XYZ file of C-alpha atoms in Angstrom:
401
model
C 0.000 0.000 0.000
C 1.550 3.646 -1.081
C 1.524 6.547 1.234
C -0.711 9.046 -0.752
C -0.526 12.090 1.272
C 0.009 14.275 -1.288
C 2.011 17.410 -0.884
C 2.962 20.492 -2.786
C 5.991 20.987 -4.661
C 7.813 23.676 -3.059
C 10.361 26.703 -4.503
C 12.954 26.628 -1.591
C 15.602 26.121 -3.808
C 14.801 28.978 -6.097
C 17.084 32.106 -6.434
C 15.227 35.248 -4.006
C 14.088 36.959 -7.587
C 12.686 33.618 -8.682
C 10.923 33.038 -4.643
C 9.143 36.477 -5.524
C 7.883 35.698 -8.913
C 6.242 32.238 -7.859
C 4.754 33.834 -4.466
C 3.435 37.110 -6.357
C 1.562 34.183 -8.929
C 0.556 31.775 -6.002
C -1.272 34.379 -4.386
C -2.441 36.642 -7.294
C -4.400 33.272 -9.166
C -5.106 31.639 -5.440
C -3.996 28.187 -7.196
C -1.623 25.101 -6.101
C 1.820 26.250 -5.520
C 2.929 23.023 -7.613
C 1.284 24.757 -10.707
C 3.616 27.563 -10.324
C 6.678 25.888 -9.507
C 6.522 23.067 -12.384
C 5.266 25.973 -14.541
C 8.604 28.048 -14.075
C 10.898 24.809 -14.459
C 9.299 24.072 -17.645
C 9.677 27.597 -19.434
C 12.937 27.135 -17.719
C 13.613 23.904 -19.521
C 11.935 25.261 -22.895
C 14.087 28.237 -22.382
C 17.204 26.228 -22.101
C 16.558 23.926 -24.144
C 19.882 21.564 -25.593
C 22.218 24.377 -24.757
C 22.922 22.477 -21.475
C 23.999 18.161 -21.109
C 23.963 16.426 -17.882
C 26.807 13.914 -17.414
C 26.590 11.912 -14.444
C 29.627 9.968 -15.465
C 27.368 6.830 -16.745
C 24.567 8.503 -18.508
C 24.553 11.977 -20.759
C 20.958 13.875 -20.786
C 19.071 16.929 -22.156
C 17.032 18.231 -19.706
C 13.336 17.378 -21.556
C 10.475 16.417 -19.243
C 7.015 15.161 -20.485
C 4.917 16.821 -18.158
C 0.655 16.998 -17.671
C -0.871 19.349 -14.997
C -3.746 18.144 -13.555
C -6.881 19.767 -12.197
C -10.415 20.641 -12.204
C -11.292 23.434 -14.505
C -11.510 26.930 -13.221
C -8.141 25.915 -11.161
C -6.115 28.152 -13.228
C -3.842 25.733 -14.453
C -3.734 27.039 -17.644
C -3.614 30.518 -16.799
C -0.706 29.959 -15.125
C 1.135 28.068 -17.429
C 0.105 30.154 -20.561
C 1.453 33.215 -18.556
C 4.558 31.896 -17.689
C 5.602 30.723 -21.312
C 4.430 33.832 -22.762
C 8.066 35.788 -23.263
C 8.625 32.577 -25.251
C 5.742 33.071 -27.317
C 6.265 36.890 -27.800
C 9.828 35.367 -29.103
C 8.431 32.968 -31.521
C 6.401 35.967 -32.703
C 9.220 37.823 -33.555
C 11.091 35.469 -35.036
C 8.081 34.536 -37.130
C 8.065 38.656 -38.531
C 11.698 38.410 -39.202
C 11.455 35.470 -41.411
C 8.063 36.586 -42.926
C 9.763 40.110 -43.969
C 12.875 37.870 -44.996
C 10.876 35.649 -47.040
C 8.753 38.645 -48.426
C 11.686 40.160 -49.765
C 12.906 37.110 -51.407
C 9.815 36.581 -52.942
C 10.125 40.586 -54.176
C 13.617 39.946 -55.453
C 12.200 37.139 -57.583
C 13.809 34.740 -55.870
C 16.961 35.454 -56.945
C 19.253 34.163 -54.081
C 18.748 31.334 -51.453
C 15.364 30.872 -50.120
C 15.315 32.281 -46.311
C 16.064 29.685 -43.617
C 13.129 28.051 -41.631
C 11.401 30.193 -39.157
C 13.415 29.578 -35.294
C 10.654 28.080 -32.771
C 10.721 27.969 -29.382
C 6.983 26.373 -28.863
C 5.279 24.352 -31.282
C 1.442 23.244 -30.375
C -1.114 21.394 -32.507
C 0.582 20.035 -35.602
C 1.082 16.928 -37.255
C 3.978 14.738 -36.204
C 5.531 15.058 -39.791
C 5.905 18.845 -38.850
C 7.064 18.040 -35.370
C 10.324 15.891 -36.833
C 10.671 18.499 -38.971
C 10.647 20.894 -36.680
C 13.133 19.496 -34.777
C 15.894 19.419 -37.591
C 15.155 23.015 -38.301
C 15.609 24.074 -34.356
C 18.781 22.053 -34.044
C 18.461 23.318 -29.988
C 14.892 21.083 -29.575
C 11.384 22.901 -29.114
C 8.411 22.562 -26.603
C 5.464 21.156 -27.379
C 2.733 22.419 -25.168
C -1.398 22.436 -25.194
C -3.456 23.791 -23.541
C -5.213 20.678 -23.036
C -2.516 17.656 -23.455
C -5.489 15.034 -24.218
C -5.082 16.937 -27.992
C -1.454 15.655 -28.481
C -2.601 12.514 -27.254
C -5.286 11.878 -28.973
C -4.005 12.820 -32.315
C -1.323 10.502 -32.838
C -1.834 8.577 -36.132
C -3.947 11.171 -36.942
C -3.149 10.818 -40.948
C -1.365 8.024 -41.083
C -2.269 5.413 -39.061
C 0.461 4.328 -37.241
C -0.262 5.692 -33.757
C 2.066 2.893 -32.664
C 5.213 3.981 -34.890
C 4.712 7.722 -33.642
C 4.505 6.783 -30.010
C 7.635 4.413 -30.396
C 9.442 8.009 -31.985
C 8.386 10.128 -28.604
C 9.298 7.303 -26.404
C 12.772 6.902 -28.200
C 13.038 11.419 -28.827
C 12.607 11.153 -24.606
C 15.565 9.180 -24.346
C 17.562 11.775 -26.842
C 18.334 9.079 -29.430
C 19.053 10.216 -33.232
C 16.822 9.276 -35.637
C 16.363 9.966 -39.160
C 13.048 9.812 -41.632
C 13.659 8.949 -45.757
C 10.220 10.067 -47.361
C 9.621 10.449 -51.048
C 10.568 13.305 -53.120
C 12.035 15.381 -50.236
C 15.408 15.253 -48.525
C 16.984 12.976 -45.990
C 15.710 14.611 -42.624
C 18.099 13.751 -39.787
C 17.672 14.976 -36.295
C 20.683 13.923 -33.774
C 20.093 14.056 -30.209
C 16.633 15.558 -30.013
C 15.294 17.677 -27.233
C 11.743 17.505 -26.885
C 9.715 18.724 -23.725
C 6.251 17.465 -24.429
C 3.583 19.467 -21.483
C 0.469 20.546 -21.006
C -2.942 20.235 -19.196
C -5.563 17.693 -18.796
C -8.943 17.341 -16.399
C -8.400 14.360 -13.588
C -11.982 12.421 -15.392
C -10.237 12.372 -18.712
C -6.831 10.735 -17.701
C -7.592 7.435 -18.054
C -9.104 7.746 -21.396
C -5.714 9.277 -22.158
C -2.956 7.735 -20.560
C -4.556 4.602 -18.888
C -4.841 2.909 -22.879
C -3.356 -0.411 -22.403
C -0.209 0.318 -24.971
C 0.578 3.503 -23.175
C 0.805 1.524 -19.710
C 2.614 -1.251 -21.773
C 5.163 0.545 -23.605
C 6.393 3.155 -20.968
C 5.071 6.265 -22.679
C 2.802 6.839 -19.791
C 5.864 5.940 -17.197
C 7.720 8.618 -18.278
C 5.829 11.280 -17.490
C 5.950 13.326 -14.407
C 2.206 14.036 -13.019
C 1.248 17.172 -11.201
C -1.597 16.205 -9.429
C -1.688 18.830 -5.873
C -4.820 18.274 -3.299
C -8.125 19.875 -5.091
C -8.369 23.172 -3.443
C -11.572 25.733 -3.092
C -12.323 27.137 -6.807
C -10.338 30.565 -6.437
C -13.166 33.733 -6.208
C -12.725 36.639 -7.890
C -10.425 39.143 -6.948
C -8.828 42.018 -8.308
C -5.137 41.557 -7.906
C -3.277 41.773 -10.657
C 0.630 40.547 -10.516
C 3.058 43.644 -10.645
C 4.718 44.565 -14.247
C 7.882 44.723 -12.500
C 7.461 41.087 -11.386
C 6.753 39.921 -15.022
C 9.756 41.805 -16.539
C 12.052 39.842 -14.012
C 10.553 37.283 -15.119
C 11.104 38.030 -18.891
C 14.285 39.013 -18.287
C 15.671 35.781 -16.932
C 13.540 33.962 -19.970
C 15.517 36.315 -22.484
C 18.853 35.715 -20.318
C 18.359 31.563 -20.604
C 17.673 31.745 -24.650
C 19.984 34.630 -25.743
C 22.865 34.649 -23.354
C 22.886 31.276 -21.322
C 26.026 29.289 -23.375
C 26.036 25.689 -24.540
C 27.933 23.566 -21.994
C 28.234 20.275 -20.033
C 27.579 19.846 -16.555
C 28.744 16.981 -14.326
C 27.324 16.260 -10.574
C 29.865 17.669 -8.204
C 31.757 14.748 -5.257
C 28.577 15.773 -2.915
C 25.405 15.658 -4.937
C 26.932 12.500 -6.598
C 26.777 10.937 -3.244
C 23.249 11.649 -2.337
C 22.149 11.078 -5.801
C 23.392 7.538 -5.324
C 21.812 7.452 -1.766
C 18.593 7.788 -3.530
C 18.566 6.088 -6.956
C 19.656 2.395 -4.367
C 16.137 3.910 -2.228
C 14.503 3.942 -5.658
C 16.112 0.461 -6.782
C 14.559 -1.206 -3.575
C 11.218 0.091 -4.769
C 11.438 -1.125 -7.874
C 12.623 -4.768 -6.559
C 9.590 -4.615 -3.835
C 7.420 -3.210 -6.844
C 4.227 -5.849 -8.257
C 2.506 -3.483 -10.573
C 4.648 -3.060 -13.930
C 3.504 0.261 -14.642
C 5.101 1.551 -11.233
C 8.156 0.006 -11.537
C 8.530 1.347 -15.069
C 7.546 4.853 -13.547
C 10.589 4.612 -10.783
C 12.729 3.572 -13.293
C 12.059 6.716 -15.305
C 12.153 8.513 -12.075
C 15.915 8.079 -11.713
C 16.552 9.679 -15.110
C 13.922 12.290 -14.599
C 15.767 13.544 -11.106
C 19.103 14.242 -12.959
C 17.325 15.879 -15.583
C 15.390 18.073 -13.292
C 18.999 18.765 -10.943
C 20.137 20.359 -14.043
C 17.510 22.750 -14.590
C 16.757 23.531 -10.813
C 20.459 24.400 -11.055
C 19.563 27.738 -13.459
C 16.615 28.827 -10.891
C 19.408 28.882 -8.183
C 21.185 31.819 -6.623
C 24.592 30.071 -8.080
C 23.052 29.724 -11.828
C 25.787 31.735 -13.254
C 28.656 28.582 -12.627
C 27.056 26.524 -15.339
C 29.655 23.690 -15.520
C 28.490 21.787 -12.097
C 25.161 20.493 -10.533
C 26.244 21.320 -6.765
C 24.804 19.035 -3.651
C 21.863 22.171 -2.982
C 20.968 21.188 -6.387
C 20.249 17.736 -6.005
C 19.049 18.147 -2.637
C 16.291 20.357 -3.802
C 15.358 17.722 -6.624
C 15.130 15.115 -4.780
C 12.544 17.220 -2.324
C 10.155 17.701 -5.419
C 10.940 14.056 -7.292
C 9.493 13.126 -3.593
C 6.296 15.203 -4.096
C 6.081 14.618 -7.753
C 6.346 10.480 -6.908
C 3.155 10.976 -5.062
C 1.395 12.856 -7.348
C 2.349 9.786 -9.591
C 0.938 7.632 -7.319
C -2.206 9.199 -6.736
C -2.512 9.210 -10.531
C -2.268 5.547 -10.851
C -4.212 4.844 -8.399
C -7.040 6.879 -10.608
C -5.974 4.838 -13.593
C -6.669 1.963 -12.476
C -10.050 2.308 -11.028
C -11.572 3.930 -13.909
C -12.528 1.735 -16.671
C -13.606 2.421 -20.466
C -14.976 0.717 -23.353
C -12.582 -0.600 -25.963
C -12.851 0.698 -29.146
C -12.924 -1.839 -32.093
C -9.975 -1.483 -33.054
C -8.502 -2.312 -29.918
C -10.547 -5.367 -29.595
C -9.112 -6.512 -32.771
C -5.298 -5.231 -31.872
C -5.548 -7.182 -29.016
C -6.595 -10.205 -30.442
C -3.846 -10.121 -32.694
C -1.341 -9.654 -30.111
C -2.985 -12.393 -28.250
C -3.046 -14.899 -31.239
C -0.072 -13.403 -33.829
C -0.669 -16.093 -36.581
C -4.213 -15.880 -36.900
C -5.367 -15.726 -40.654
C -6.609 -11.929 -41.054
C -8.855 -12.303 -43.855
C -10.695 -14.725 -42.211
C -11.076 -12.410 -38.832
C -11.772 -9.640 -41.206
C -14.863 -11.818 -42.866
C -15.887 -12.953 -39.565
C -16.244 -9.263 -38.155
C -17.594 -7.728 -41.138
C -14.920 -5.485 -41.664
C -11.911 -4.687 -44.332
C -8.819 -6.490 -43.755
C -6.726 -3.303 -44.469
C -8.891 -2.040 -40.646
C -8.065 -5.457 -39.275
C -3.794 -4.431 -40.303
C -3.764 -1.501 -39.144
C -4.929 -2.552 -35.556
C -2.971 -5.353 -35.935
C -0.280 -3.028 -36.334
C -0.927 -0.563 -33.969
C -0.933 -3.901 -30.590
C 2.452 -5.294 -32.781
């Protein structure tokens, strides 16, 4: 039986500018603290993006997380999480106008030289997973993708072509950072090496089994690696009229600006300390994992002892010591292990939702399962049986292989 006492993430470990941005937002939108403080690590991490490796001396990683917030609506977890990533929107913006007056130019010039390079993204949102690869060889630094409602993302894989099973494999293997590479007729080679990929948003608590509780998400450890927010339902936040100071938002601007302009590509390694209490905890995490019975949670704690490392790293830029950006010092890890402990809960709790909430399967899971079950059965002849075409009985077939 897991301890479910759920508690909220905290922002002790933040620098004193960063402590008065998430307590100005905390109190001004009367919403979980552990909105604001995952909010600010992930336009942290967006911001970053592949300028910065973690080497822990056995593994390398980008720091990408696949987060989902999760609450009731009217909690203002979008609010919160649109307003924090908006200097990196009013950045895509611009870069958008620069290319557009670039490429209107070329165009006037009758395209004479070179078209203009691809338009530099920070965020990317609802688009088709072609665009996403290709998105991610034109920003060789990795984008975001973020919804407002994650389900969305979800729910649209294999949108238009079928193969929700070949694009889930790519964001489970894109997680991991592992170079891939996509031949497609009558266009160029696209090759994307070391990817960086944070993949976020929201979602309601009654829709996240129909999102993340499908059997091949819990089987395949696309669900595993992603780090729930799930705080204690609070009272739905009455009006008010506060209204967070400009002078907090420009701070916070300015250290968004700071992280994509200025911050410079590097590698950072776990100092003699934090290596030692990192260890200290991934052994904790290894006996869970031994004492473990459900697969999905052991898979989850597995993922867990990347996901701390990864997190380390960017708690690292929120710190007062940000500016040494060659080492993750023992406050570092100390601090990430104090919200991987919260965010484990919130994990927990999650599952626990997952499993008691059950849905109809669709018919093409019925038959995907089937095949899985019985791999040589004759497909035609299921196809007949069912009353349906055998190209619908492939592709489920397909999708469970």
């Amino acid at each position: 039986m897991h301890d479910l006492k759920v508690n909220e993430m905290s922002f002790d470990g933040f620098s004193l500018r960063l402590k008065e941005i998430a307590n100005a937002l905390t109190e001004t939108y009367q919403c979980p603290q552990s909105y604001v403080v995952m909010g600010m690590i992930m336009a942290t991490s967006s911001a970053i993006r592949k300028k910065i490796i973690i080497d822990s001396g056995k593994y390398k990683n980008n720091l990408c997380l696949y987060v989902a917030i999760v609450g009731k609506s009217g909690a203002n977890k979008s609010a919160i999480q649109n307003l924090l990533l908006a200097p990196l929107k009013n950045m895509d913006t611009k870069f958008y106008e620069e290319y557009k007056s670039e490429y209107e130019i070329w165009i006037k010039e009758g395209k004479k030289e070179n078209e203009p390079v691809n338009c530099k993204q920070l965020l990317v949102s609802d688009i088709t997973s072609e665009y996403l690869y290709q998105s991610l060889s034109d920003n060789k630094l990795g984008v975001t993708m973020y919804a407002d409602e994650i389900k969305s993302i979800i729910d649209n894989l294999g949108r238009y072509n079928s193969s929700t099973n070949g694009e889930i494999s790519r964001l489970l293997s894109i997680w991991s950072g592992e170079t891939f590479s996509i031949g497609r007729k009558s266009k160029p080679l696209l090759f994307v090496e070391n990817p960086f990929l944070n993949l976020y948003g929201t979602i309601q608590p009654d829709l996240l089994a129909t999102t993340f509780g499908k059997d091949i998400l819990l089987q395949n450890g696309f669900t595993a690696r992603f780090l729930f927010v799930y705080p204690e339902e609070q009272t739905m936040p009455m009006y008010n009229d506060a209204i967070v100071p400009e002078s907090i938002m420009q701070n916070w601007s300015g250290y968004i600006h700071y992280l994509v302009n200025d911050l410079k590509e590097n590698r950072m390694e776990l100092d003699k300390e934090a290596k030692e209490i990192y260890k200290e905890w991934y052994n904790e995490i290894q006996k869970k994992i031994e004492d473990e019975e459900e697969d999905f949670l052991r898979a989850m704690y597995s993922k867990l002892q990347i996901n701390i490392l990864r997190l380390s790293g960017i708690v690292h830029f929120m710190s007062e010591n940000f500016e040494n950006t060659t080492t993750v010092s023992v406050n570092d890890m100390e601090f990430a292990i104090r919200l991987i402990r919260c965010l484990e809960i919130h994990n927990l709790k999650t599952f626990e939702l997952l499993k008691k909430r059950h849905f109809p399967l669709t018919k093409e899971q019925v038959i995907g399962i089937l095949c899985q079950k019985y791999p040589k059965c004759n497909k035609s002849q299921l196809a007949k049986v069912l009353g349906v075409e055998r190209s619908f009985v492939s592709r489920a077939a397909s999708a469970y292989s």
